[in-house]
Short mmCIF file of C-alpha atoms in Angstrom, two decimals:
data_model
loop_
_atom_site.label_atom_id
_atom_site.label_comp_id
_atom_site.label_asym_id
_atom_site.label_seq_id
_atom_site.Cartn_x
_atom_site.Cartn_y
_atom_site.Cartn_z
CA UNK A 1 3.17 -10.17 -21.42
CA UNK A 2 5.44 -7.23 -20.62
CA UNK A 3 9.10 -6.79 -20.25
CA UNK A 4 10.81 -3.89 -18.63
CA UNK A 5 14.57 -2.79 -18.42
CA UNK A 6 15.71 -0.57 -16.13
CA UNK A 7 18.80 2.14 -16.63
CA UNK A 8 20.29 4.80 -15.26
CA UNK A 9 21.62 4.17 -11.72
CA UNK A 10 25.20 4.87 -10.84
CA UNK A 11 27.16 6.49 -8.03
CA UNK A 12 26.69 10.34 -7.74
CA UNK A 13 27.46 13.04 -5.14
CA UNK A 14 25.29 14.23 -2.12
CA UNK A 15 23.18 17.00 -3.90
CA UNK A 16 23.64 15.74 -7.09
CA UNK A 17 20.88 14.67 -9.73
CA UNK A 18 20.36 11.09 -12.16
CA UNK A 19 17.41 10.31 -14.33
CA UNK A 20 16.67 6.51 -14.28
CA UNK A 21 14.68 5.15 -17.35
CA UNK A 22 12.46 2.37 -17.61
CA UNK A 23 11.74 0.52 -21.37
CA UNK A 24 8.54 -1.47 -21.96
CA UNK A 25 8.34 -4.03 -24.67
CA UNK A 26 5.46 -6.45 -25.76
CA UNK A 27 1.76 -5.68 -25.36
CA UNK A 28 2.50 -2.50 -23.97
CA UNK A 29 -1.64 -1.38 -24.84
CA UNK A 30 -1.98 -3.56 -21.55
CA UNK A 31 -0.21 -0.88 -19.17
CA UNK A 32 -2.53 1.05 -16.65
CA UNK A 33 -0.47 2.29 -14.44
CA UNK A 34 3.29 2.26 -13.61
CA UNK A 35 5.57 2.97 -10.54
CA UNK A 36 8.84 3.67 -9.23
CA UNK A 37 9.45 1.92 -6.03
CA UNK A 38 12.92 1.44 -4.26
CA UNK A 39 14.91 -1.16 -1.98
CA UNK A 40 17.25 -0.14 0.23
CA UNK A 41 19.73 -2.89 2.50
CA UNK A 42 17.66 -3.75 5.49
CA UNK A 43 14.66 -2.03 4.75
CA UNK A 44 11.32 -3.52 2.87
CA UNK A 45 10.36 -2.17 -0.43
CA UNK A 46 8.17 1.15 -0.78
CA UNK A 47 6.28 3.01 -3.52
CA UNK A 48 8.42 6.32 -4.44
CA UNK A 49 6.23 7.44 -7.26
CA UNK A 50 3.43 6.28 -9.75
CA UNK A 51 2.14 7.91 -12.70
CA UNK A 52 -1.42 7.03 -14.64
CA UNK A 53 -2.14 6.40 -18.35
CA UNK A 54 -3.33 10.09 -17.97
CA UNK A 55 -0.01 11.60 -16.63
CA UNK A 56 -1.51 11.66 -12.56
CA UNK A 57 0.83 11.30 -10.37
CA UNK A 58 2.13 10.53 -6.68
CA UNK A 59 4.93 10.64 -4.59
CA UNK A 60 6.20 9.41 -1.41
CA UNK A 61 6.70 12.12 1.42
CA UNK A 62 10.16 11.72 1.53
CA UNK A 63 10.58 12.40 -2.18
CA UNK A 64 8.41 14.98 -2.99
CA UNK A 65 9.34 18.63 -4.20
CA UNK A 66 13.13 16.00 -5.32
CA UNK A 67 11.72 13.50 -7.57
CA UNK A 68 9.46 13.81 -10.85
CA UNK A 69 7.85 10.58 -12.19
CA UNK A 70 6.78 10.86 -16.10
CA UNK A 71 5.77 8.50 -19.02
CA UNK A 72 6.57 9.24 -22.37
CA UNK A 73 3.77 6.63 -24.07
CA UNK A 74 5.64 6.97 -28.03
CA UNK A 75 8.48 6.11 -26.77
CA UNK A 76 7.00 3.20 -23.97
CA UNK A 77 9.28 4.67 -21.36
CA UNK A 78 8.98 5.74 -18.06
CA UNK A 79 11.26 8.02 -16.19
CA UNK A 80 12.21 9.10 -12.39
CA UNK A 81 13.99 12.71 -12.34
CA UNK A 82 15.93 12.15 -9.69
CA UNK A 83 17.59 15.89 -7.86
CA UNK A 84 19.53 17.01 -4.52
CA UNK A 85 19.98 13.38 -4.08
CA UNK A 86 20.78 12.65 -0.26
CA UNK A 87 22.46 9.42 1.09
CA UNK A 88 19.58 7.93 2.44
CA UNK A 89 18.09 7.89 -1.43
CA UNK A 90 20.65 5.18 -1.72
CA UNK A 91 19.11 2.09 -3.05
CA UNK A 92 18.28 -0.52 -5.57
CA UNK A 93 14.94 1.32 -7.67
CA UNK A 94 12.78 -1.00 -9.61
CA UNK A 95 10.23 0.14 -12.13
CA UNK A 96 6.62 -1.39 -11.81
CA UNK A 97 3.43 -2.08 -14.60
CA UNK A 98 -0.01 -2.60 -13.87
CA UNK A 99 -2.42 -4.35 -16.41
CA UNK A 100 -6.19 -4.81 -15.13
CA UNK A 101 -8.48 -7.11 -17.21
CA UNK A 102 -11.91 -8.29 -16.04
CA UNK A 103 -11.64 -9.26 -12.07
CA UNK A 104 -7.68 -9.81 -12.64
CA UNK A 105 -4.87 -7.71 -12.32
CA UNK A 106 -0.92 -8.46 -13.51
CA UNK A 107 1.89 -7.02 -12.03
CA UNK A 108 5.26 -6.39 -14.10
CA UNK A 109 8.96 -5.51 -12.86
CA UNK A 110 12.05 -4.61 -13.77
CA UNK A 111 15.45 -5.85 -12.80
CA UNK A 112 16.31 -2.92 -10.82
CA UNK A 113 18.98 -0.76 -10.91
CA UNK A 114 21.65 0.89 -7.95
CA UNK A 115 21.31 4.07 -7.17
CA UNK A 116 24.09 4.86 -4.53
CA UNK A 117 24.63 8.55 -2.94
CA UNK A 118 27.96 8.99 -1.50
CA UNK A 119 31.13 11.74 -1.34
#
């Protein structure tokens, strides 16, 4: 079993920058993979970023060349550098885990956290 808490959100300018941080406790050996996706009013959930054991990563379009995923694994923490924030960014970001194990897979999430971009 995994836990994560999320931190980091808050209200910051057009332009701006925040780094959100995600904390994994338990059997934290059990991680593959983890991911940053994000949940804005009205609109379904979608990957922003995902990073491997390795350090591979991905990004969605619209936040690539703004956002940097990483994963420090001494510290079981993953973290979304978040820069020139625009107001569409605005929107509640949960962190993700992925453990595989023989023909099943288990899927871990945060509580989320609110990012809001606004003047």
């Amino acid at each position: 079993q995994v836990q994560l808490v999320e931190s980091g959100g808050g209200l910051v300018q057009p332009g701006g920058s925040l780094r959100l941080s995600c904390a994994a406790s338990g059997s934290i050996f059990s991680i593959n993979r983890m991911e940053w996706h994000r949940q804005a009013p009205g609109k379904q959930r979608e990957l922003v970023a995902g990073i491997t054991r390795g350090g591979i990563t991905n990004y969605a379009d619209s936040v690539k060349g703004r956002f940097t995923i990483s994963r420090d694994n001494d510290k079981n923490t993953a973290y979304l550098q978040m820069n020139s924030l625009k107001s569409e960014d605005t929107a509640v970001y949960y962190c993700k885990a992925t453990h595989y194990s023989g023909s099943s897979y288990f899927l871990y999430w945060g509580q989320g956290t609110q990012v809001t971009v606004s003047a």
